[in-house]
mmCIF file of C-alpha atoms and ligand atoms in Angstrom:
data_model
loop_
_atom_site.group_PDB
_atom_site.id
_atom_site.type_symbol
_atom_site.label_atom_id
_atom_site.label_comp_id
_atom_site.label_asym_id
_atom_site.label_seq_id
_atom_site.Cartn_x
_atom_site.Cartn_y
_atom_site.Cartn_z
ATOM 1 C CA UNK A 1 13.018 4.932 19.973
ATOM 2 C CA UNK A 2 9.535 4.632 18.558
ATOM 3 C CA UNK A 3 8.273 4.414 14.976
ATOM 4 C CA UNK A 4 4.981 6.256 14.505
ATOM 5 C CA UNK A 5 2.892 4.339 11.973
ATOM 6 C CA UNK A 6 -0.070 6.310 10.639
ATOM 7 C CA UNK A 7 -2.764 4.108 9.129
ATOM 8 C CA UNK A 8 -1.149 1.145 10.888
ATOM 9 C CA UNK A 9 -4.457 -0.708 11.324
ATOM 10 C CA UNK A 10 -4.922 -0.940 7.541
ATOM 11 C CA UNK A 11 -3.844 -3.630 5.104
ATOM 12 C CA UNK A 12 -0.227 -2.688 4.413
ATOM 13 C CA UNK A 13 0.206 -0.884 7.745
ATOM 14 C CA UNK A 14 -0.721 -3.917 9.845
ATOM 15 C CA UNK A 15 1.736 -6.149 7.950
ATOM 16 C CA UNK A 16 4.431 -3.515 8.430
ATOM 17 C CA UNK A 17 3.716 -3.200 12.174
ATOM 18 C CA UNK A 18 4.142 -6.969 12.439
ATOM 19 C CA UNK A 19 7.582 -6.867 10.793
ATOM 20 C CA UNK A 20 8.620 -3.861 12.899
ATOM 21 C CA UNK A 21 7.660 -5.651 16.122
ATOM 22 C CA UNK A 22 9.503 -8.756 15.003
ATOM 23 C CA UNK A 23 12.704 -6.776 14.656
ATOM 24 C CA UNK A 24 12.282 -5.406 18.180
ATOM 25 C CA UNK A 25 11.119 -1.869 17.366
ATOM 26 C CA UNK A 26 8.674 0.114 19.485
ATOM 27 C CA UNK A 27 5.575 0.874 17.465
ATOM 28 C CA UNK A 28 2.930 3.544 17.980
ATOM 29 C CA UNK A 29 -0.045 3.351 15.612
ATOM 30 C CA UNK A 30 -2.237 6.355 14.869
ATOM 31 C CA UNK A 31 -5.356 5.406 12.905
ATOM 32 C CA UNK A 32 -8.861 6.882 12.772
ATOM 33 C CA UNK A 33 -10.272 3.447 11.835
ATOM 34 C CA UNK A 34 -12.024 4.991 8.816
ATOM 35 C CA UNK A 35 -11.194 1.870 6.789
ATOM 36 C CA UNK A 36 -10.148 -0.608 9.483
ATOM 37 C CA UNK A 37 -10.693 -1.756 13.046
ATOM 38 C CA UNK A 38 -8.518 -2.557 16.054
ATOM 39 C CA UNK A 39 -8.781 -6.272 15.354
ATOM 40 C CA UNK A 40 -5.781 -6.509 12.957
ATOM 41 C CA UNK A 41 -3.623 -4.826 15.611
ATOM 42 C CA UNK A 42 -4.843 -7.276 18.233
ATOM 43 C CA UNK A 43 -3.874 -10.120 15.905
ATOM 44 C CA UNK A 44 -0.482 -8.594 15.095
ATOM 45 C CA UNK A 45 0.279 -8.615 18.824
ATOM 46 C CA UNK A 46 -1.002 -12.174 19.132
ATOM 47 C CA UNK A 47 1.206 -13.393 16.236
ATOM 48 C CA UNK A 48 4.346 -11.633 17.439
ATOM 49 C CA UNK A 49 3.765 -11.957 21.186
ATOM 50 C CA UNK A 50 4.769 -8.289 21.401
ATOM 51 C CA UNK A 51 2.934 -5.158 22.426
ATOM 52 C CA UNK A 52 2.268 -2.089 20.326
ATOM 53 C CA UNK A 53 0.609 1.168 21.312
ATOM 54 C CA UNK A 54 -2.502 2.312 19.527
ATOM 55 C CA UNK A 55 -4.101 5.740 19.485
ATOM 56 C CA UNK A 56 -7.413 6.172 17.718
ATOM 57 C CA UNK A 57 -7.156 9.538 16.046
ATOM 58 C CA UNK A 58 -6.705 11.519 12.880
ATOM 59 C CA UNK A 59 -3.622 12.882 11.112
ATOM 60 C CA UNK A 60 -5.624 16.092 10.629
ATOM 61 C CA UNK A 61 -5.805 16.611 14.409
ATOM 62 C CA UNK A 62 -2.957 19.062 15.045
ATOM 63 C CA UNK A 63 -3.291 19.081 18.812
ATOM 64 C CA UNK A 64 -3.231 15.300 19.019
ATOM 65 C CA UNK A 65 -0.109 15.118 16.825
ATOM 66 C CA UNK A 66 1.732 17.662 18.970
ATOM 67 C CA UNK A 67 0.776 15.698 22.070
ATOM 68 C CA UNK A 68 2.056 12.409 20.597
ATOM 69 C CA UNK A 69 5.354 13.935 19.486
ATOM 70 C CA UNK A 70 5.914 15.599 22.857
ATOM 71 C CA UNK A 71 4.963 12.563 24.970
ATOM 72 C CA UNK A 72 6.805 9.892 22.991
ATOM 73 C CA UNK A 73 10.378 9.551 21.777
ATOM 74 C CA UNK A 74 9.395 9.270 18.124
ATOM 75 C CA UNK A 75 12.373 8.810 15.821
ATOM 76 C CA UNK A 76 10.635 8.236 12.484
ATOM 77 C CA UNK A 77 7.231 8.199 10.830
ATOM 78 C CA UNK A 78 5.868 5.666 8.353
ATOM 79 C CA UNK A 79 2.837 7.301 6.769
ATOM 80 C CA UNK A 80 0.158 4.973 5.368
ATOM 81 C CA UNK A 81 -2.951 6.900 6.469
ATOM 82 C CA UNK A 82 -5.087 7.990 3.577
ATOM 83 C CA UNK A 83 -7.997 7.236 1.303
ATOM 84 C CA UNK A 84 -7.152 4.953 -1.613
ATOM 85 C CA UNK A 85 -10.059 4.250 -3.975
ATOM 86 C CA UNK A 86 -9.514 5.722 -7.424
ATOM 87 C CA UNK A 87 -13.195 5.630 -8.433
ATOM 88 C CA UNK A 88 -14.340 7.208 -5.168
ATOM 89 C CA UNK A 89 -11.725 9.941 -5.527
ATOM 90 C CA UNK A 90 -13.450 11.152 -8.704
ATOM 91 C CA UNK A 91 -16.769 11.387 -6.779
ATOM 92 C CA UNK A 92 -15.524 13.089 -3.605
ATOM 93 C CA UNK A 93 -12.239 14.741 -4.618
ATOM 94 C CA UNK A 94 -12.281 17.295 -1.792
ATOM 95 C CA UNK A 95 -12.285 14.510 0.804
ATOM 96 C CA UNK A 96 -9.233 13.042 -0.921
ATOM 97 C CA UNK A 97 -7.370 16.354 -1.033
ATOM 98 C CA UNK A 98 -8.242 17.115 2.582
ATOM 99 C CA UNK A 99 -7.366 13.707 3.956
ATOM 100 C CA UNK A 100 -4.367 12.771 1.830
ATOM 101 C CA UNK A 101 -2.791 16.149 1.058
ATOM 102 C CA UNK A 102 -3.760 18.392 3.943
ATOM 103 C CA UNK A 103 -3.457 15.492 6.396
ATOM 104 C CA UNK A 104 0.097 14.865 5.187
ATOM 105 C CA UNK A 105 1.018 18.552 5.423
ATOM 106 C CA UNK A 106 -0.342 18.657 8.971
ATOM 107 C CA UNK A 107 1.699 15.586 9.870
ATOM 108 C CA UNK A 108 4.896 17.010 8.321
ATOM 109 C CA UNK A 109 4.349 20.310 10.168
ATOM 110 C CA UNK A 110 3.997 18.469 13.477
ATOM 111 C CA UNK A 111 7.182 16.510 12.683
ATOM 112 C CA UNK A 112 8.975 19.752 11.888
ATOM 113 C CA UNK A 113 7.903 21.325 15.209
ATOM 114 C CA UNK A 114 9.095 18.206 17.032
ATOM 115 C CA UNK A 115 12.386 17.971 15.088
ATOM 116 C CA UNK A 116 11.538 14.517 13.706
ATOM 117 C CA UNK A 117 12.898 14.323 10.155
ATOM 118 C CA UNK A 118 12.734 10.684 9.034
ATOM 119 C CA UNK A 119 9.669 10.071 6.894
ATOM 120 C CA UNK A 120 8.570 7.105 4.780
ATOM 121 C CA UNK A 121 5.623 7.817 2.488
ATOM 122 C CA UNK A 122 3.228 5.386 0.776
ATOM 123 C CA UNK A 123 3.276 6.534 -2.822
ATOM 124 C CA UNK A 124 2.077 4.499 -5.768
ATOM 125 C CA UNK A 125 3.046 3.420 -9.264
ATOM 126 C CA UNK A 126 -0.018 5.424 -10.270
ATOM 127 C CA UNK A 127 2.296 8.498 -10.346
ATOM 128 C CA UNK A 128 3.756 7.173 -13.634
ATOM 129 C CA UNK A 129 0.359 7.293 -15.411
ATOM 130 C CA UNK A 130 0.510 5.341 -18.664
ATOM 131 C CA UNK A 131 4.263 4.779 -19.149
ATOM 132 C CA UNK A 132 5.786 4.890 -22.638
ATOM 133 C CA UNK A 133 7.758 1.731 -21.990
ATOM 134 C CA UNK A 134 8.149 -0.955 -19.329
ATOM 135 C CA UNK A 135 9.842 -1.761 -17.011
ATOM 136 C CA UNK A 136 9.351 1.551 -15.238
ATOM 137 C CA UNK A 137 12.341 3.389 -13.780
ATOM 138 C CA UNK A 138 12.132 5.980 -11.014
ATOM 139 C CA UNK A 139 13.219 8.773 -13.368
ATOM 140 C CA UNK A 140 10.311 8.229 -15.788
ATOM 141 C CA UNK A 141 8.021 11.255 -16.261
ATOM 142 C CA UNK A 142 5.309 11.616 -13.620
ATOM 143 C CA UNK A 143 1.762 12.041 -14.865
ATOM 144 C CA UNK A 144 -1.459 11.413 -12.993
ATOM 145 C CA UNK A 145 -4.969 11.031 -14.315
ATOM 146 C CA UNK A 146 -7.318 11.023 -11.307
ATOM 147 C CA UNK A 147 -7.708 12.847 -7.955
ATOM 148 C CA UNK A 148 -6.298 9.916 -5.928
ATOM 149 C CA UNK A 149 -3.175 9.837 -8.087
ATOM 150 C CA UNK A 150 -2.874 13.617 -7.869
ATOM 151 C CA UNK A 151 -2.890 13.456 -4.059
ATOM 152 C CA UNK A 152 0.053 11.023 -4.200
ATOM 153 C CA UNK A 153 2.005 13.187 -6.631
ATOM 154 C CA UNK A 154 1.220 16.363 -4.654
ATOM 155 C CA UNK A 155 2.550 14.826 -1.434
ATOM 156 C CA UNK A 156 5.639 13.617 -3.315
ATOM 157 C CA UNK A 157 6.199 17.187 -4.595
ATOM 158 C CA UNK A 158 5.666 18.615 -1.101
ATOM 159 C CA UNK A 159 8.268 16.185 0.255
ATOM 160 C CA UNK A 160 10.771 17.133 -2.459
ATOM 161 C CA UNK A 161 10.259 20.851 -1.725
ATOM 162 C CA UNK A 162 10.592 20.270 1.993
ATOM 163 C CA UNK A 163 13.820 18.309 1.648
ATOM 164 C CA UNK A 164 15.282 21.013 -0.631
ATOM 165 C CA UNK A 165 14.415 23.681 1.937
ATOM 166 C CA UNK A 166 16.097 21.965 4.881
ATOM 167 C CA UNK A 167 18.764 19.287 4.594
ATOM 168 C CA UNK A 168 17.826 17.648 7.878
ATOM 169 C CA UNK A 169 14.876 15.897 6.220
ATOM 170 C CA UNK A 170 15.401 12.268 5.238
ATOM 171 C CA UNK A 171 12.473 11.079 3.155
ATOM 172 C CA UNK A 172 11.769 7.863 1.252
ATOM 173 C CA UNK A 173 8.912 7.898 -1.258
ATOM 174 C CA UNK A 174 7.946 4.269 -1.777
ATOM 175 C CA UNK A 175 6.123 3.737 -5.057
ATOM 176 C CA UNK A 176 4.238 0.502 -4.586
ATOM 177 C CA UNK A 177 3.233 -1.527 -7.597
ATOM 178 C CA UNK A 178 0.316 -3.940 -6.891
ATOM 179 C CA UNK A 179 0.284 -5.227 -3.304
ATOM 180 C CA UNK A 180 -1.471 -8.587 -2.872
ATOM 181 C CA UNK A 181 -1.387 -11.630 -0.604
ATOM 182 C CA UNK A 182 -1.580 -11.851 3.167
ATOM 183 C CA UNK A 183 0.508 -12.871 6.131
ATOM 184 C CA UNK A 184 1.269 -16.647 5.962
ATOM 185 C CA UNK A 185 -0.359 -17.140 9.389
ATOM 186 C CA UNK A 186 -3.724 -16.504 7.732
ATOM 187 C CA UNK A 187 -4.565 -14.136 10.600
ATOM 188 C CA UNK A 188 -4.220 -10.758 8.884
ATOM 189 C CA UNK A 189 -4.962 -9.714 5.325
ATOM 190 C CA UNK A 190 -6.904 -7.274 3.200
ATOM 191 C CA UNK A 191 -10.527 -6.501 4.016
ATOM 192 C CA UNK A 192 -11.957 -4.430 1.177
ATOM 193 C CA UNK A 193 -15.021 -2.406 2.045
ATOM 194 C CA UNK A 194 -17.908 -3.224 -0.300
ATOM 195 C CA UNK A 195 -17.193 -4.573 -3.753
ATOM 196 C CA UNK A 196 -13.436 -4.977 -4.205
ATOM 197 C CA UNK A 197 -11.842 -2.698 -6.802
ATOM 198 C CA UNK A 198 -8.633 -4.664 -6.969
ATOM 199 C CA UNK A 199 -8.159 -7.925 -8.806
ATOM 200 C CA UNK A 200 -6.910 -10.335 -6.141
ATOM 201 C CA UNK A 201 -9.555 -9.613 -3.460
ATOM 202 C CA UNK A 202 -12.198 -9.858 -6.161
ATOM 203 C CA UNK A 203 -10.908 -13.295 -7.211
ATOM 204 C CA UNK A 204 -10.825 -14.541 -3.604
ATOM 205 C CA UNK A 205 -14.404 -13.358 -3.030
ATOM 206 C CA UNK A 206 -15.519 -15.278 -6.124
ATOM 207 C CA UNK A 207 -13.746 -18.342 -4.713
ATOM 208 C CA UNK A 208 -15.721 -18.223 -1.437
ATOM 209 C CA UNK A 209 -18.977 -17.678 -3.301
ATOM 210 C CA UNK A 210 -19.463 -14.038 -2.307
ATOM 211 C CA UNK A 211 -19.343 -12.937 -5.959
ATOM 212 C CA UNK A 212 -20.684 -14.934 -8.870
ATOM 213 C CA UNK A 213 -17.911 -14.399 -11.401
ATOM 214 C CA UNK A 214 -14.917 -12.220 -12.145
ATOM 215 C CA UNK A 215 -15.334 -9.507 -14.785
ATOM 216 C CA UNK A 216 -12.116 -9.392 -16.778
ATOM 217 C CA UNK A 217 -11.859 -5.759 -17.828
ATOM 218 C CA UNK A 218 -10.900 -6.075 -21.502
ATOM 219 C CA UNK A 219 -9.057 -8.692 -23.528
ATOM 220 C CA UNK A 220 -7.979 -6.436 -26.381
ATOM 221 C CA UNK A 221 -4.942 -4.773 -24.806
ATOM 222 C CA UNK A 222 -1.579 -4.976 -26.508
ATOM 223 C CA UNK A 223 -0.348 -7.711 -24.128
ATOM 224 C CA UNK A 224 0.421 -11.417 -24.755
ATOM 225 C CA UNK A 225 -3.137 -12.608 -23.947
ATOM 226 C CA UNK A 226 -4.925 -9.268 -24.371
ATOM 227 C CA UNK A 227 -5.652 -8.757 -20.641
ATOM 228 C CA UNK A 228 -3.988 -6.141 -18.428
ATOM 229 C CA UNK A 229 -0.509 -6.840 -17.048
ATOM 230 C CA UNK A 230 0.589 -5.719 -13.570
ATOM 231 C CA UNK A 231 3.441 -6.228 -11.118
ATOM 232 C CA UNK A 232 1.869 -8.045 -8.127
ATOM 233 C CA UNK A 233 3.938 -7.817 -4.988
ATOM 234 C CA UNK A 234 3.507 -9.892 -1.808
ATOM 235 C CA UNK A 235 2.406 -7.631 1.047
ATOM 236 C CA UNK A 236 5.014 -9.172 3.394
ATOM 237 C CA UNK A 237 7.787 -8.288 0.921
ATOM 238 C CA UNK A 238 6.294 -4.801 0.715
ATOM 239 C CA UNK A 239 6.199 -4.499 4.514
ATOM 240 C CA UNK A 240 9.871 -5.481 4.711
ATOM 241 C CA UNK A 241 10.626 -2.777 2.120
ATOM 242 C CA UNK A 242 9.527 -0.201 4.719
ATOM 243 C CA UNK A 243 11.979 -1.570 7.278
ATOM 244 C CA UNK A 244 14.769 -1.412 4.699
ATOM 245 C CA UNK A 245 13.796 2.166 3.849
ATOM 246 C CA UNK A 246 13.884 3.128 7.540
ATOM 247 C CA UNK A 247 17.362 1.586 7.832
ATOM 248 C CA UNK A 248 18.521 3.506 4.781
ATOM 249 C CA UNK A 249 17.218 6.833 6.102
ATOM 250 C CA UNK A 250 19.952 6.804 8.696
ATOM 251 C CA UNK A 251 22.452 7.669 5.952
ATOM 252 C CA UNK A 252 20.313 8.913 3.073
ATOM 253 C CA UNK A 253 20.144 12.649 2.474
ATOM 254 C CA UNK A 254 17.104 14.444 1.083
ATOM 255 C CA UNK A 255 14.079 12.934 -0.589
ATOM 256 C CA UNK A 256 14.449 9.800 -2.715
ATOM 257 C CA UNK A 257 11.830 7.746 -4.600
ATOM 258 C CA UNK A 258 12.059 3.962 -4.811
ATOM 259 C CA UNK A 259 10.009 1.515 -6.882
ATOM 260 C CA UNK A 260 8.799 -1.407 -4.791
ATOM 261 C CA UNK A 261 7.811 -4.102 -7.268
ATOM 262 C CA UNK A 262 9.027 -7.500 -8.402
ATOM 263 C CA UNK A 263 10.001 -6.574 -11.955
ATOM 264 C CA UNK A 264 7.724 -9.314 -13.283
ATOM 265 C CA UNK A 265 4.348 -8.641 -14.923
ATOM 266 C CA UNK A 266 1.396 -11.065 -14.951
ATOM 267 C CA UNK A 267 -1.840 -10.796 -16.928
ATOM 268 C CA UNK A 268 -5.327 -11.031 -15.428
ATOM 269 C CA UNK A 269 -5.772 -14.507 -16.915
ATOM 270 C CA UNK A 270 -2.398 -15.664 -15.564
ATOM 271 C CA UNK A 271 -3.528 -14.458 -12.139
ATOM 272 C CA UNK A 272 -6.769 -16.407 -12.410
ATOM 273 C CA UNK A 273 -4.848 -19.571 -13.341
ATOM 274 C CA UNK A 274 -2.340 -19.118 -10.522
ATOM 275 C CA UNK A 275 -5.154 -18.662 -8.015
ATOM 276 C CA UNK A 276 -6.990 -21.754 -9.308
ATOM 277 C CA UNK A 277 -3.803 -23.763 -8.875
ATOM 278 C CA UNK A 278 -3.209 -22.527 -5.331
ATOM 279 C CA UNK A 279 -6.798 -22.970 -4.141
ATOM 280 C CA UNK A 280 -8.083 -25.871 -6.278
ATOM 281 C CA UNK A 281 -11.139 -23.650 -6.875
ATOM 282 C CA UNK A 282 -12.456 -22.755 -10.272
ATOM 283 C CA UNK A 283 -12.897 -19.044 -10.920
ATOM 284 C CA UNK A 284 -15.663 -18.367 -13.427
ATOM 285 C CA UNK A 285 -15.029 -15.196 -15.427
ATOM 286 C CA UNK A 286 -16.531 -13.114 -18.189
ATOM 287 C CA UNK A 287 -14.754 -10.720 -20.503
ATOM 288 C CA UNK A 288 -16.287 -7.253 -20.110
ATOM 289 C CA UNK A 289 -15.349 -3.834 -21.557
ATOM 290 C CA UNK A 290 -12.169 -2.114 -20.382
ATOM 291 C CA UNK A 291 -12.377 -0.202 -17.092
ATOM 292 C CA UNK A 292 -12.010 3.536 -17.814
ATOM 293 C CA UNK A 293 -8.589 4.816 -16.814
ATOM 294 C CA UNK A 294 -6.893 1.391 -16.935
ATOM 295 C CA UNK A 295 -3.596 0.949 -18.731
ATOM 296 C CA UNK A 296 -2.341 -2.100 -20.613
ATOM 297 C CA UNK A 297 0.869 -2.888 -18.858
ATOM 298 C CA UNK A 298 2.720 -1.739 -15.761
ATOM 299 C CA UNK A 299 5.701 -3.303 -14.052
ATOM 300 C CA UNK A 300 8.682 -2.014 -12.144
ATOM 301 C CA UNK A 301 12.379 -1.946 -12.688
ATOM 302 C CA UNK A 302 13.223 -2.648 -9.025
ATOM 303 C CA UNK A 303 17.018 -2.451 -9.445
ATOM 304 C CA UNK A 304 17.378 0.892 -7.658
ATOM 305 C CA UNK A 305 15.622 -0.387 -4.513
ATOM 306 C CA UNK A 306 17.829 -3.464 -4.588
ATOM 307 C CA UNK A 307 21.003 -1.403 -4.912
ATOM 308 C CA UNK A 308 20.083 1.343 -2.436
ATOM 309 C CA UNK A 309 17.832 -0.387 0.093
ATOM 310 C CA UNK A 310 19.198 -3.897 -0.202
ATOM 311 C CA UNK A 311 15.581 -4.923 -0.782
ATOM 312 C CA UNK A 312 14.234 -7.429 -3.257
ATOM 313 C CA UNK A 313 10.846 -9.161 -3.440
ATOM 314 C CA UNK A 314 11.413 -12.769 -2.344
ATOM 315 C CA UNK A 315 7.956 -14.284 -2.600
ATOM 316 C CA UNK A 316 6.536 -15.491 -5.902
ATOM 317 C CA UNK A 317 3.063 -15.672 -7.356
ATOM 318 C CA UNK A 318 2.204 -19.162 -6.050
ATOM 319 C CA UNK A 319 2.971 -18.150 -2.484
ATOM 320 C CA UNK A 320 1.035 -14.908 -2.883
ATOM 321 C CA UNK A 321 -2.032 -16.767 -4.102
ATOM 322 C CA UNK A 322 -1.766 -19.509 -1.451
ATOM 323 C CA UNK A 323 -1.526 -16.845 1.270
ATOM 324 C CA UNK A 324 -4.461 -14.847 -0.188
ATOM 325 C CA UNK A 325 -6.552 -17.990 -0.226
ATOM 326 C CA UNK A 326 -5.594 -19.003 3.332
ATOM 327 C CA UNK A 327 -6.586 -15.562 4.595
ATOM 328 C CA UNK A 328 -9.868 -15.434 2.660
ATOM 329 C CA UNK A 329 -10.963 -19.022 3.329
ATOM 330 C CA UNK A 330 -10.172 -18.861 7.059
ATOM 331 C CA UNK A 331 -11.734 -15.394 7.456
ATOM 332 C CA UNK A 332 -14.674 -15.257 5.033
ATOM 333 C CA UNK A 333 -15.930 -12.116 6.779
ATOM 334 C CA UNK A 334 -12.467 -10.572 7.067
ATOM 335 C CA UNK A 335 -11.960 -9.206 10.579
ATOM 336 C CA UNK A 336 -15.618 -9.720 11.247
ATOM 337 C CA UNK A 337 -16.882 -6.165 11.509
HETATM 338 P P1 LIG B 1 -5.973 0.835 4.057
HETATM 339 O O1 LIG B 1 -7.207 1.617 3.769
HETATM 340 O O2 LIG B 1 -6.135 -0.581 4.417
HETATM 341 O O3 LIG B 1 -5.146 1.552 5.222
HETATM 342 C C1 LIG B 1 -5.153 2.949 5.411
HETATM 343 C C2 LIG B 1 -5.405 3.199 6.887
HETATM 344 O O4 LIG B 1 -5.384 4.612 7.117
HETATM 345 C C3 LIG B 1 -6.769 2.697 7.366
HETATM 346 O O5 LIG B 1 -6.599 1.896 8.519
HETATM 347 C C4 LIG B 1 -7.557 3.960 7.679
HETATM 348 O O6 LIG B 1 -8.471 3.785 8.734
HETATM 349 C C5 LIG B 1 -6.449 4.939 8.003
HETATM 350 N N1 LIG B 1 -6.769 6.355 7.768
HETATM 351 C C6 LIG B 1 -7.327 6.922 6.661
HETATM 352 N N2 LIG B 1 -7.412 8.242 6.816
HETATM 353 C C7 LIG B 1 -6.870 8.551 8.030
HETATM 354 C C8 LIG B 1 -6.671 9.750 8.754
HETATM 355 N N3 LIG B 1 -7.048 10.921 8.249
HETATM 356 N N4 LIG B 1 -6.090 9.686 9.971
HETATM 357 C C9 LIG B 1 -5.718 8.500 10.502
HETATM 358 N N5 LIG B 1 -5.890 7.322 9.860
HETATM 359 C C10 LIG B 1 -6.464 7.342 8.639
HETATM 360 O O7 LIG B 1 -5.016 1.003 2.809
HETATM 361 P P2 LIG B 1 -3.689 0.216 2.415
HETATM 362 O O8 LIG B 1 -4.007 -0.624 1.241
HETATM 363 O O9 LIG B 1 -3.071 -0.373 3.600
HETATM 364 O O10 LIG B 1 -2.814 1.428 1.881
HETATM 365 C C11 LIG B 1 -1.926 2.143 2.718
HETATM 366 C C12 LIG B 1 -1.332 3.301 1.943
HETATM 367 O O11 LIG B 1 -0.675 2.798 0.782
HETATM 368 C C13 LIG B 1 -2.358 4.307 1.442
HETATM 369 O O12 LIG B 1 -1.797 5.606 1.561
HETATM 370 C C14 LIG B 1 -2.528 3.955 -0.017
HETATM 371 O O13 LIG B 1 -2.918 5.057 -0.800
HETATM 372 C C15 LIG B 1 -1.135 3.469 -0.376
HETATM 373 N N6 LIG B 1 -1.115 2.534 -1.506
HETATM 374 C C16 LIG B 1 -1.890 1.403 -1.449
HETATM 375 C C17 LIG B 1 -1.898 0.538 -2.524
HETATM 376 C C18 LIG B 1 -2.752 -0.713 -2.499
HETATM 377 O O14 LIG B 1 -2.944 -1.327 -3.542
HETATM 378 N N7 LIG B 1 -3.268 -1.157 -1.365
HETATM 379 C C19 LIG B 1 -1.101 0.805 -3.651
HETATM 380 C C20 LIG B 1 -0.310 1.945 -3.661
HETATM 381 C C21 LIG B 1 -0.330 2.818 -2.577
HETATM 382 C C1 LIG B 2 -5.618 0.179 -9.320
HETATM 383 C C2 LIG B 2 -5.758 1.679 -9.338
HETATM 384 C C3 LIG B 2 -4.395 2.296 -9.042
HETATM 385 C C4 LIG B 2 -3.841 1.785 -7.708
HETATM 386 C C5 LIG B 2 -3.757 0.242 -7.792
HETATM 387 C C6 LIG B 2 -3.268 -0.386 -6.518
HETATM 388 C C7 LIG B 2 -7.578 2.122 -10.928
HETATM 389 C C8 LIG B 2 -7.924 2.680 -12.278
HETATM 390 N N1 LIG B 2 -6.258 2.103 -10.638
HETATM 391 O O1 LIG B 2 -4.729 -0.142 -10.337
HETATM 392 O O2 LIG B 2 -4.497 3.701 -8.982
HETATM 393 O O3 LIG B 2 -2.561 2.317 -7.464
HETATM 394 O O4 LIG B 2 -5.081 -0.263 -8.077
HETATM 395 O O5 LIG B 2 -4.199 -0.206 -5.499
HETATM 396 O O6 LIG B 2 -8.429 1.746 -10.152
HETATM 397 N N2 LIG B 2 -9.136 -6.239 -13.157
HETATM 398 C C9 LIG B 2 -10.135 -7.021 -13.724
HETATM 399 N N3 LIG B 2 -11.257 -7.249 -12.990
HETATM 400 C C10 LIG B 2 -11.453 -6.752 -11.736
HETATM 401 C C11 LIG B 2 -10.421 -5.983 -11.155
HETATM 402 C C12 LIG B 2 -9.272 -5.730 -11.888
HETATM 403 O O7 LIG B 2 -10.012 -7.472 -14.852
HETATM 404 O O8 LIG B 2 -12.524 -6.999 -11.136
HETATM 405 C C13 LIG B 2 -7.884 -6.017 -13.913
HETATM 406 C C14 LIG B 2 -7.582 -4.551 -14.210
HETATM 407 O O9 LIG B 2 -8.158 -4.159 -15.446
HETATM 408 C C15 LIG B 2 -6.038 -4.576 -14.247
HETATM 409 C C16 LIG B 2 -5.659 -5.669 -13.232
HETATM 410 O O10 LIG B 2 -6.818 -6.489 -13.112
HETATM 411 O O11 LIG B 2 -5.592 -4.970 -15.508
HETATM 412 C C17 LIG B 2 -5.290 -5.121 -11.861
HETATM 413 O O12 LIG B 2 -6.323 -4.267 -11.394
HETATM 414 P P1 LIG B 2 -6.263 -3.582 -9.963
HETATM 415 O O13 LIG B 2 -6.018 -4.599 -8.932
HETATM 416 O O14 LIG B 2 -7.490 -2.730 -9.821
HETATM 417 O O15 LIG B 2 -4.957 -2.660 -10.009
HETATM 418 P P2 LIG B 2 -4.552 -1.509 -11.052
HETATM 419 O O16 LIG B 2 -5.424 -1.489 -12.235
HETATM 420 O O17 LIG B 2 -3.110 -1.645 -11.308
#
């Protein structure tokens, strides 16, 4: 039985393919390479010594999806494919709705035609907006503030409606907190296109001299040191969360949302210090105004995922930073394209 991984050449997808191969699963990746290349998949096969199948193509291509589902014994789908930059989503919202929402509908329709009902979806903690309190539980109100976030919430709603309409569907909505780090081999990791939006890749690019200094977006938040607090999660832990979700789908009914986070928040300045310790590099920074749309503090209550999926983040901040640094320092140009 094969797991279809959409967006499997990307950052989280490639780490998940690696874990799937290591547990002996057959993997078929569908990726249009809009934000990736084949190189991570080549390296995943090199690390694991196992083969995966790759099809270059788009989740919006109905004919291609029907062909894949009819030719292969696909048992489940892990759906990473999508556009993910919040700022860009405010500039080109229609591209986000077409790719993330319509693409997902097209994929679910193809699954329905093929009778494949196990679906794991990459959602985000962004669906909680600015929470009233932390830690965040899955039953907190959902509120989104930008087109990217709306695409995630829309697909969640579509999945809930679908599962209510037909009890054969088994769907896990995985709400990631802040993925960071890289595989400990140093061979695969995150390759942001252009200037990184996210904190950890920005820090690592300062460390290799690609960027002059880190802008710390605001030091006047209501947090212990005034800088934003987030729940940073090692990408290998996150990848394993997908395997646990797939296991759980065998017995889970309907559509269920799970927080994937550590439960521990760190501030921007704590992250800088942890990186400096792991890399022995100094990270120059300047305090700049808040980034519009940012919230003060966001971290998960991960107890539900632990109870239901038997999943818990195992890797701490030091390991995350050491792995980020290994990846960045050994691959200053990422995958080289
Ligand atoms: P990524 O950009 O590295 O990977 C996404 C992959 O999907 C890329 O390889 C891209 O080429 C592919 N893709 C995009 N549109 C496609 C399409 N129409 N058809 C086929 N392939 C397509 O991103 P990532 O960081 O690995 O994120 C994976 C998923 O997790 C995304 O849905 C993202 O929104 C979600 N997510 C990411 C984060 C994060 O911080 N990285 C946080 C929460 C949620
Ligand atoms: C961002 C996205 C969010 C997405 C998440 C994970 C925005 C507004 N939100 O959230 O939708 O789900 O990434 O991909 O883009 N910071 C700096 N300097 C930087 C970069 C970040 O100080 O150069 C700070 C931020 O203000 C924040 C923290 O670092 O306090 C983490 O930022 P980031 O990595 O962008 O993640 P989120 O803000 O959680």
